[in-house]
């Protein structure tokens, strides 16, 4: 074999080795957690500690004891593990990338640079404003204020002028994202509840039902004009029912974005529709009191009894007074 032929054979062998390596890399990339997987995570996010710090400040956590130690305990905050979808921006990009290929039970600490976290500190966002724009009770260093639609923190107040920092409080801070993968989530009801919890910081009761409903559908017309016709048909639907609590109904994120949230969940879980059930309990307040009044009227009459009683009332008799109406209702109930 000539030197030229030997060189060609070596190149062919090298190319084969590279192809084999690429195939192995592809196989490895298909192992473990992948983009689109639903995971339940425990995590704690801290700022990267400075030279004189043992550990950074806690930014967010799913561990109640960590929050308590950091002095940020909130009785209304849900510290349970979070459900996220890998690759969908539910966590920082560098964390998303780190999760791919991992397994349930894996842990890691990912450093998130400031520009990927809460942005770099911009000195131009520290501005001098008139103290008159700040409520009198908030004219002190550290007060959170809103000026011309922007949120900031008061640095100084001197005379009639104030220096306000409109940067995010964590701007310029690198972060450490310490996570543990608890499990892959396969149940669609858990997925739906987890997605809602991620949007609203509250996890409502949900259920998914396969049901047959009547629906108006467009059919081909036998008319020569060809105008479309509709008919009622039975259609199979996969429906997510969400029990909307009073707290959820007052949540601004839900009030302004429930259409987008519902569309996102339907697209991810192959649902046909979302039904939100409003829940009003009888624990008190005007609605509870009115419910009690209605329940007591007519000596505990049921809905059907009231309808029958009303059928017996002559509504053409406009002069009937309240006492007469009550007497007729009571007679009908007997």
mmCIF file of C-alpha atoms in Angstrom:
data_model
loop_
_atom_site.group_PDB
_atom_site.id
_atom_site.type_symbol
_atom_site.label_atom_id
_atom_site.label_comp_id
_atom_site.label_asym_id
_atom_site.label_seq_id
_atom_site.Cartn_x
_atom_site.Cartn_y
_atom_site.Cartn_z
ATOM 1 C CA UNK A 1 0.000 0.000 0.000
ATOM 2 C CA UNK A 2 1.379 3.360 -1.012
ATOM 3 C CA UNK A 3 1.879 6.198 1.442
ATOM 4 C CA UNK A 4 -1.022 8.021 -0.192
ATOM 5 C CA UNK A 5 -3.345 5.038 0.267
ATOM 6 C CA UNK A 6 -2.192 4.639 3.884
ATOM 7 C CA UNK A 7 -3.022 8.295 4.563
ATOM 8 C CA UNK A 8 -6.513 7.904 3.055
ATOM 9 C CA UNK A 9 -7.152 4.790 5.153
ATOM 10 C CA UNK A 10 -6.089 6.637 8.324
ATOM 11 C CA UNK A 11 -8.409 9.545 7.531
ATOM 12 C CA UNK A 12 -11.289 7.120 6.954
ATOM 13 C CA UNK A 13 -10.601 5.415 10.293
ATOM 14 C CA UNK A 14 -10.481 8.766 12.106
ATOM 15 C CA UNK A 15 -13.772 9.790 10.523
ATOM 16 C CA UNK A 16 -15.308 6.514 11.659
ATOM 17 C CA UNK A 17 -14.099 7.061 15.216
ATOM 18 C CA UNK A 18 -15.546 10.580 15.267
ATOM 19 C CA UNK A 19 -18.901 9.295 13.987
ATOM 20 C CA UNK A 20 -18.919 6.636 16.710
ATOM 21 C CA UNK A 21 -18.192 9.277 19.355
ATOM 22 C CA UNK A 22 -20.979 11.472 18.016
ATOM 23 C CA UNK A 23 -23.367 8.518 18.163
ATOM 24 C CA UNK A 24 -22.386 7.834 21.774
ATOM 25 C CA UNK A 25 -22.881 11.511 22.640
ATOM 26 C CA UNK A 26 -26.342 11.429 21.034
ATOM 27 C CA UNK A 27 -27.274 8.301 22.951
ATOM 28 C CA UNK A 28 -26.053 9.847 26.199
ATOM 29 C CA UNK A 29 -27.994 13.053 25.542
ATOM 30 C CA UNK A 30 -31.171 10.985 25.200
ATOM 31 C CA UNK A 31 -30.646 9.484 28.653
ATOM 32 C CA UNK A 32 -31.995 11.065 31.803
ATOM 33 C CA UNK A 33 -34.155 14.152 32.092
ATOM 34 C CA UNK A 34 -34.994 15.982 28.859
ATOM 35 C CA UNK A 35 -36.553 19.281 27.839
ATOM 36 C CA UNK A 36 -40.310 19.132 28.280
ATOM 37 C CA UNK A 37 -40.180 16.839 31.328
ATOM 38 C CA UNK A 38 -42.163 17.859 34.408
ATOM 39 C CA UNK A 39 -40.024 17.768 37.562
ATOM 40 C CA UNK A 40 -40.687 18.305 41.237
ATOM 41 C CA UNK A 41 -37.758 20.300 42.665
ATOM 42 C CA UNK A 42 -36.555 21.319 46.082
ATOM 43 C CA UNK A 43 -34.245 24.317 45.900
ATOM 44 C CA UNK A 44 -32.677 27.263 47.658
ATOM 45 C CA UNK A 45 -31.397 30.334 45.819
ATOM 46 C CA UNK A 46 -28.784 32.505 47.544
ATOM 47 C CA UNK A 47 -26.562 35.355 46.484
ATOM 48 C CA UNK A 48 -22.940 34.322 45.980
ATOM 49 C CA UNK A 49 -21.224 35.121 49.307
ATOM 50 C CA UNK A 50 -18.736 37.963 49.446
ATOM 51 C CA UNK A 51 -15.226 37.711 50.838
ATOM 52 C CA UNK A 52 -16.384 38.326 54.414
ATOM 53 C CA UNK A 53 -19.489 36.097 54.224
ATOM 54 C CA UNK A 54 -19.826 32.396 54.952
ATOM 55 C CA UNK A 55 -22.966 32.154 52.832
ATOM 56 C CA UNK A 56 -25.064 34.532 50.775
ATOM 57 C CA UNK A 57 -28.510 35.974 51.422
ATOM 58 C CA UNK A 58 -31.479 33.680 50.801
ATOM 59 C CA UNK A 59 -33.469 34.853 47.772
ATOM 60 C CA UNK A 60 -35.988 32.021 47.427
ATOM 61 C CA UNK A 61 -36.414 28.545 48.882
ATOM 62 C CA UNK A 62 -38.796 25.615 49.164
ATOM 63 C CA UNK A 63 -37.433 24.808 52.644
ATOM 64 C CA UNK A 64 -39.397 26.402 55.493
ATOM 65 C CA UNK A 65 -36.537 25.938 57.961
ATOM 66 C CA UNK A 66 -34.126 27.752 55.618
ATOM 67 C CA UNK A 67 -36.568 30.668 55.355
ATOM 68 C CA UNK A 68 -36.973 30.805 59.132
ATOM 69 C CA UNK A 69 -33.199 30.872 59.674
ATOM 70 C CA UNK A 70 -32.955 33.695 57.127
ATOM 71 C CA UNK A 71 -35.685 35.628 58.908
ATOM 72 C CA UNK A 72 -38.044 35.619 55.924
ATOM 73 C CA UNK A 73 -40.674 33.236 57.229
ATOM 74 C CA UNK A 74 -44.123 33.935 55.778
ATOM 75 C CA UNK A 75 -47.095 32.004 57.142
ATOM 76 C CA UNK A 76 -49.027 32.541 53.894
ATOM 77 C CA UNK A 77 -46.194 31.324 51.638
ATOM 78 C CA UNK A 78 -46.208 27.763 50.317
ATOM 79 C CA UNK A 79 -42.792 26.191 50.953
ATOM 80 C CA UNK A 80 -43.598 22.863 49.295
ATOM 81 C CA UNK A 81 -41.435 21.637 46.375
ATOM 82 C CA UNK A 82 -42.146 23.211 42.985
ATOM 83 C CA UNK A 83 -43.202 21.592 39.725
ATOM 84 C CA UNK A 84 -41.384 23.016 36.694
ATOM 85 C CA UNK A 85 -41.131 22.107 33.022
ATOM 86 C CA UNK A 86 -37.526 21.692 31.889
ATOM 87 C CA UNK A 87 -36.506 24.018 29.069
ATOM 88 C CA UNK A 88 -39.530 26.301 29.366
ATOM 89 C CA UNK A 89 -37.914 29.165 31.275
ATOM 90 C CA UNK A 90 -39.459 28.241 34.612
ATOM 91 C CA UNK A 91 -35.969 28.399 36.122
ATOM 92 C CA UNK A 92 -32.839 30.309 35.108
ATOM 93 C CA UNK A 93 -31.366 29.275 31.738
ATOM 94 C CA UNK A 94 -28.178 27.869 33.261
ATOM 95 C CA UNK A 95 -30.256 25.728 35.644
ATOM 96 C CA UNK A 96 -32.431 24.516 32.756
ATOM 97 C CA UNK A 97 -29.302 23.454 30.894
ATOM 98 C CA UNK A 98 -27.864 21.735 33.964
ATOM 99 C CA UNK A 99 -31.022 19.670 34.517
ATOM 100 C CA UNK A 100 -30.873 18.002 31.088
ATOM 101 C CA UNK A 101 -29.381 14.522 31.430
ATOM 102 C CA UNK A 102 -29.747 14.405 35.206
ATOM 103 C CA UNK A 103 -31.638 11.695 37.115
ATOM 104 C CA UNK A 104 -34.166 11.715 39.937
ATOM 105 C CA UNK A 105 -32.279 12.139 43.207
ATOM 106 C CA UNK A 106 -29.463 14.194 41.676
ATOM 107 C CA UNK A 107 -28.376 17.422 43.374
ATOM 108 C CA UNK A 108 -26.211 20.293 42.234
ATOM 109 C CA UNK A 109 -25.347 23.933 42.858
ATOM 110 C CA UNK A 110 -25.444 26.096 39.717
ATOM 111 C CA UNK A 111 -23.922 29.571 39.632
ATOM 112 C CA UNK A 112 -26.216 32.024 37.860
ATOM 113 C CA UNK A 113 -24.445 35.209 36.648
ATOM 114 C CA UNK A 114 -26.027 38.546 37.482
ATOM 115 C CA UNK A 115 -26.933 39.364 33.892
ATOM 116 C CA UNK A 116 -28.948 36.136 33.707
ATOM 117 C CA UNK A 117 -30.491 36.673 37.124
ATOM 118 C CA UNK A 118 -31.713 40.131 38.054
ATOM 119 C CA UNK A 119 -29.469 42.112 35.739
ATOM 120 C CA UNK A 120 -26.330 44.142 36.195
ATOM 121 C CA UNK A 121 -26.378 47.177 38.441
ATOM 122 C CA UNK A 122 -26.977 50.328 36.367
ATOM 123 C CA UNK A 123 -25.731 53.525 38.053
ATOM 124 C CA UNK A 124 -27.979 55.554 35.736
ATOM 125 C CA UNK A 125 -30.959 54.004 37.512
ATOM 126 C CA UNK A 126 -30.004 55.814 40.723
ATOM 127 C CA UNK A 127 -31.655 59.183 40.271
ATOM 128 C CA UNK A 128 -32.386 62.371 42.191
ATOM 129 C CA UNK A 129 -36.071 63.204 42.479
ATOM 130 C CA UNK A 130 -38.128 65.782 44.304
ATOM 131 C CA UNK A 131 -38.955 64.670 47.831
ATOM 132 C CA UNK A 132 -42.487 65.897 47.181
ATOM 133 C CA UNK A 133 -42.988 62.826 44.956
ATOM 134 C CA UNK A 134 -42.414 60.563 47.970
ATOM 135 C CA UNK A 135 -45.129 60.114 50.617
ATOM 136 C CA UNK A 136 -44.067 61.793 53.842
ATOM 137 C CA UNK A 137 -44.106 58.505 55.773
ATOM 138 C CA UNK A 138 -41.647 56.971 53.271
ATOM 139 C CA UNK A 139 -38.982 59.671 53.347
ATOM 140 C CA UNK A 140 -36.278 57.559 54.966
ATOM 141 C CA UNK A 141 -33.408 55.357 53.657
ATOM 142 C CA UNK A 142 -34.542 51.882 52.628
ATOM 143 C CA UNK A 143 -38.202 52.746 52.048
ATOM 144 C CA UNK A 144 -39.752 51.122 48.993
ATOM 145 C CA UNK A 145 -41.491 53.707 46.830
ATOM 146 C CA UNK A 146 -43.227 53.979 43.474
ATOM 147 C CA UNK A 147 -42.498 57.116 41.466
ATOM 148 C CA UNK A 148 -43.954 57.714 38.008
ATOM 149 C CA UNK A 149 -44.794 54.015 37.765
ATOM 150 C CA UNK A 150 -41.294 52.809 38.702
ATOM 151 C CA UNK A 151 -40.449 50.975 41.915
ATOM 152 C CA UNK A 152 -37.310 51.941 43.788
ATOM 153 C CA UNK A 153 -35.663 52.280 47.181
ATOM 154 C CA UNK A 154 -34.861 55.527 48.927
ATOM 155 C CA UNK A 155 -31.125 56.009 49.519
ATOM 156 C CA UNK A 156 -31.036 59.500 50.994
ATOM 157 C CA UNK A 157 -33.348 62.438 51.661
ATOM 158 C CA UNK A 158 -31.667 65.832 51.958
ATOM 159 C CA UNK A 159 -33.825 68.926 52.019
ATOM 160 C CA UNK A 160 -36.288 68.806 49.183
ATOM 161 C CA UNK A 161 -34.334 66.249 47.152
ATOM 162 C CA UNK A 162 -34.064 62.452 47.412
ATOM 163 C CA UNK A 163 -31.777 59.862 45.839
ATOM 164 C CA UNK A 164 -33.772 56.793 44.749
ATOM 165 C CA UNK A 165 -32.305 53.520 43.443
ATOM 166 C CA UNK A 166 -34.566 52.068 40.752
ATOM 167 C CA UNK A 167 -32.386 48.976 40.202
ATOM 168 C CA UNK A 168 -33.734 45.613 41.321
ATOM 169 C CA UNK A 169 -32.520 44.982 44.900
ATOM 170 C CA UNK A 170 -30.505 41.983 43.605
ATOM 171 C CA UNK A 171 -29.104 43.716 40.520
ATOM 172 C CA UNK A 172 -25.397 42.974 40.154
ATOM 173 C CA UNK A 173 -25.533 39.882 42.405
ATOM 174 C CA UNK A 174 -24.470 36.477 41.117
ATOM 175 C CA UNK A 175 -26.665 33.691 42.483
ATOM 176 C CA UNK A 176 -26.217 30.111 43.653
ATOM 177 C CA UNK A 177 -29.097 27.776 42.749
ATOM 178 C CA UNK A 178 -28.919 24.708 45.008
ATOM 179 C CA UNK A 179 -31.412 22.065 43.843
ATOM 180 C CA UNK A 180 -32.496 18.464 44.349
ATOM 181 C CA UNK A 181 -34.603 16.555 41.811
ATOM 182 C CA UNK A 182 -37.303 14.803 43.826
ATOM 183 C CA UNK A 183 -39.291 13.087 41.081
ATOM 184 C CA UNK A 184 -40.563 13.090 37.530
ATOM 185 C CA UNK A 185 -44.230 14.083 37.468
ATOM 186 C CA UNK A 186 -46.367 11.935 35.151
ATOM 187 C CA UNK A 187 -49.887 12.517 36.485
ATOM 188 C CA UNK A 188 -51.725 15.167 34.424
ATOM 189 C CA UNK A 189 -53.728 16.476 37.385
ATOM 190 C CA UNK A 190 -50.488 17.019 39.318
ATOM 191 C CA UNK A 191 -48.988 18.729 36.291
ATOM 192 C CA UNK A 192 -51.967 21.072 35.969
ATOM 193 C CA UNK A 193 -51.964 21.939 39.673
ATOM 194 C CA UNK A 194 -48.209 22.499 39.577
ATOM 195 C CA UNK A 195 -48.402 24.854 36.595
ATOM 196 C CA UNK A 196 -51.152 26.902 38.242
ATOM 197 C CA UNK A 197 -49.130 27.004 41.460
ATOM 198 C CA UNK A 198 -46.117 28.275 39.550
ATOM 199 C CA UNK A 199 -48.155 31.106 38.043
ATOM 200 C CA UNK A 200 -50.123 32.065 41.162
ATOM 201 C CA UNK A 201 -48.043 30.883 44.153
ATOM 202 C CA UNK A 202 -51.182 28.987 45.169
ATOM 203 C CA UNK A 203 -52.207 25.443 44.252
ATOM 204 C CA UNK A 204 -55.975 24.946 43.890
ATOM 205 C CA UNK A 205 -57.888 21.668 43.799
ATOM 206 C CA UNK A 206 -58.125 20.334 40.242
ATOM 207 C CA UNK A 207 -59.497 17.286 38.469
ATOM 208 C CA UNK A 208 -59.533 16.057 34.870
ATOM 209 C CA UNK A 209 -62.630 14.340 33.509
ATOM 210 C CA UNK A 210 -63.287 12.534 30.242
ATOM 211 C CA UNK A 211 -66.878 13.365 29.328
ATOM 212 C CA UNK A 212 -69.355 13.430 26.485
ATOM 213 C CA UNK A 213 -71.117 16.748 25.912
ATOM 214 C CA UNK A 214 -73.610 18.057 23.383
ATOM 215 C CA UNK A 215 -72.160 20.612 21.024
ATOM 216 C CA UNK A 216 -73.306 22.543 17.987
ATOM 217 C CA UNK A 217 -71.166 21.516 15.009
ATOM 218 C CA UNK A 218 -71.121 22.713 11.406
ATOM 219 C CA UNK A 219 -72.195 20.130 8.822
ATOM 220 C CA UNK A 220 -72.443 20.085 5.042
ATOM 221 C CA UNK A 221 -75.672 21.485 3.696
ATOM 222 C CA UNK A 222 -77.975 19.633 1.294
ATOM 223 C CA UNK A 223 -79.219 22.999 0.080
ATOM 224 C CA UNK A 224 -78.036 23.995 -3.380
ATOM 225 C CA UNK A 225 -77.001 27.372 -2.007
ATOM 226 C CA UNK A 226 -74.442 25.534 0.089
ATOM 227 C CA UNK A 227 -75.001 27.624 3.163
ATOM 228 C CA UNK A 228 -73.499 25.919 6.241
ATOM 229 C CA UNK A 229 -75.845 24.256 8.710
ATOM 230 C CA UNK A 230 -75.354 23.238 12.310
ATOM 231 C CA UNK A 231 -76.608 20.306 14.302
ATOM 232 C CA UNK A 232 -76.220 19.083 17.850
ATOM 233 C CA UNK A 233 -73.828 16.176 18.233
ATOM 234 C CA UNK A 234 -72.279 14.356 21.164
ATOM 235 C CA UNK A 235 -68.568 15.147 21.404
ATOM 236 C CA UNK A 236 -65.900 13.649 23.671
ATOM 237 C CA UNK A 237 -64.121 16.293 25.755
ATOM 238 C CA UNK A 238 -61.148 16.140 28.098
ATOM 239 C CA UNK A 239 -61.878 18.820 30.677
ATOM 240 C CA UNK A 240 -59.808 20.312 33.481
ATOM 241 C CA UNK A 241 -61.904 21.549 36.388
ATOM 242 C CA UNK A 242 -60.288 24.158 38.652
ATOM 243 C CA UNK A 243 -61.785 24.960 42.041
ATOM 244 C CA UNK A 244 -61.252 28.708 42.325
ATOM 245 C CA UNK A 245 -60.848 29.721 45.952
ATOM 246 C CA UNK A 246 -61.737 33.265 47.108
ATOM 247 C CA UNK A 247 -58.003 34.004 47.455
ATOM 248 C CA UNK A 248 -57.396 32.840 43.903
ATOM 249 C CA UNK A 249 -60.221 34.995 42.570
ATOM 250 C CA UNK A 250 -58.574 38.075 44.107
ATOM 251 C CA UNK A 251 -55.157 37.187 42.666
ATOM 252 C CA UNK A 252 -54.285 39.868 40.089
ATOM 253 C CA UNK A 253 -52.172 37.466 38.042
ATOM 254 C CA UNK A 254 -55.193 35.182 37.712
ATOM 255 C CA UNK A 255 -57.634 38.040 37.076
ATOM 256 C CA UNK A 256 -55.630 39.444 34.161
ATOM 257 C CA UNK A 257 -53.986 36.289 32.755
ATOM 258 C CA UNK A 258 -56.357 33.369 33.310
ATOM 259 C CA UNK A 259 -57.050 33.047 29.567
ATOM 260 C CA UNK A 260 -53.327 32.713 28.798
ATOM 261 C CA UNK A 261 -52.782 30.367 31.766
ATOM 262 C CA UNK A 262 -55.639 28.131 30.627
ATOM 263 C CA UNK A 263 -54.343 28.087 27.036
ATOM 264 C CA UNK A 264 -50.859 27.137 28.236
ATOM 265 C CA UNK A 265 -52.185 24.257 30.358
ATOM 266 C CA UNK A 266 -54.475 22.981 27.581
ATOM 267 C CA UNK A 267 -51.625 22.980 25.091
ATOM 268 C CA UNK A 268 -49.242 21.114 27.378
ATOM 269 C CA UNK A 269 -51.706 18.490 28.639
ATOM 270 C CA UNK A 270 -53.827 17.872 25.512
ATOM 271 C CA UNK A 271 -57.018 19.228 27.071
ATOM 272 C CA UNK A 272 -60.116 20.396 25.208
ATOM 273 C CA UNK A 273 -61.306 22.943 27.732
ATOM 274 C CA UNK A 274 -60.879 24.386 31.217
ATOM 275 C CA UNK A 275 -63.818 24.951 33.555
ATOM 276 C CA UNK A 276 -63.316 27.233 36.566
ATOM 277 C CA UNK A 277 -65.663 26.446 39.436
ATOM 278 C CA UNK A 278 -66.374 29.344 41.778
ATOM 279 C CA UNK A 279 -66.595 28.269 45.408
ATOM 280 C CA UNK A 280 -68.599 30.290 47.930
ATOM 281 C CA UNK A 281 -68.589 28.802 51.409
ATOM 282 C CA UNK A 282 -71.108 29.481 54.163
ATOM 283 C CA UNK A 283 -68.626 30.562 56.800
ATOM 284 C CA UNK A 284 -70.137 34.028 57.132
ATOM 285 C CA UNK A 285 -70.474 37.406 55.490
ATOM 286 C CA UNK A 286 -73.360 38.710 53.460
ATOM 287 C CA UNK A 287 -73.573 35.728 51.115
ATOM 288 C CA UNK A 288 -73.611 33.298 54.015
ATOM 289 C CA UNK A 289 -76.294 35.318 55.790
ATOM 290 C CA UNK A 290 -78.465 35.488 52.705
ATOM 291 C CA UNK A 291 -78.108 31.755 52.262
ATOM 292 C CA UNK A 292 -79.344 31.251 55.823
ATOM 293 C CA UNK A 293 -82.366 33.468 55.193
ATOM 294 C CA UNK A 294 -83.310 31.579 52.070
ATOM 295 C CA UNK A 295 -82.882 28.251 53.836
ATOM 296 C CA UNK A 296 -85.192 29.315 56.667
ATOM 297 C CA UNK A 297 -87.979 30.754 54.525
ATOM 298 C CA UNK A 298 -91.084 28.579 54.418
ATOM 299 C CA UNK A 299 -89.996 26.307 57.277
ATOM 300 C CA UNK A 300 -87.056 24.624 55.463
ATOM 301 C CA UNK A 301 -88.703 24.218 52.069
ATOM 302 C CA UNK A 302 -86.664 22.657 49.298
ATOM 303 C CA UNK A 303 -86.257 24.075 45.815
ATOM 304 C CA UNK A 304 -89.003 21.923 44.306
ATOM 305 C CA UNK A 305 -91.421 22.839 47.110
ATOM 306 C CA UNK A 306 -90.835 26.545 46.511
ATOM 307 C CA UNK A 307 -91.421 26.134 42.771
ATOM 308 C CA UNK A 308 -94.693 24.289 43.425
ATOM 309 C CA UNK A 309 -95.773 26.948 45.903
ATOM 310 C CA UNK A 310 -95.023 29.724 43.456
ATOM 311 C CA UNK A 311 -97.072 27.910 40.807
ATOM 312 C CA UNK A 312 -100.041 28.083 43.186
ATOM 313 C CA UNK A 313 -99.664 31.844 43.670
ATOM 314 C CA UNK A 314 -101.848 34.016 41.435
ATOM 315 C CA UNK A 315 -99.297 36.512 40.117
ATOM 316 C CA UNK A 316 -102.098 38.562 38.494
ATOM 317 C CA UNK A 317 -103.252 39.538 41.967
ATOM 318 C CA UNK A 318 -101.036 42.566 42.333
ATOM 319 C CA UNK A 319 -102.617 43.521 45.639
ATOM 320 C CA UNK A 320 -101.365 40.440 47.471
ATOM 321 C CA UNK A 321 -99.295 41.476 50.472
ATOM 322 C CA UNK A 322 -96.367 39.749 52.145
ATOM 323 C CA UNK A 323 -98.464 38.034 54.829
ATOM 324 C CA UNK A 324 -100.766 36.521 52.226
ATOM 325 C CA UNK A 325 -97.797 35.284 50.209
ATOM 326 C CA UNK A 326 -96.228 33.640 53.285
ATOM 327 C CA UNK A 327 -99.573 31.982 54.142
ATOM 328 C CA UNK A 328 -99.851 30.537 50.637
ATOM 329 C CA UNK A 329 -96.269 29.227 50.767
ATOM 330 C CA UNK A 330 -96.835 27.586 54.145
ATOM 331 C CA UNK A 331 -100.139 25.999 52.947
ATOM 332 C CA UNK A 332 -98.395 24.618 49.867
ATOM 333 C CA UNK A 333 -95.621 23.143 52.018
ATOM 334 C CA UNK A 334 -98.168 21.299 54.181
#
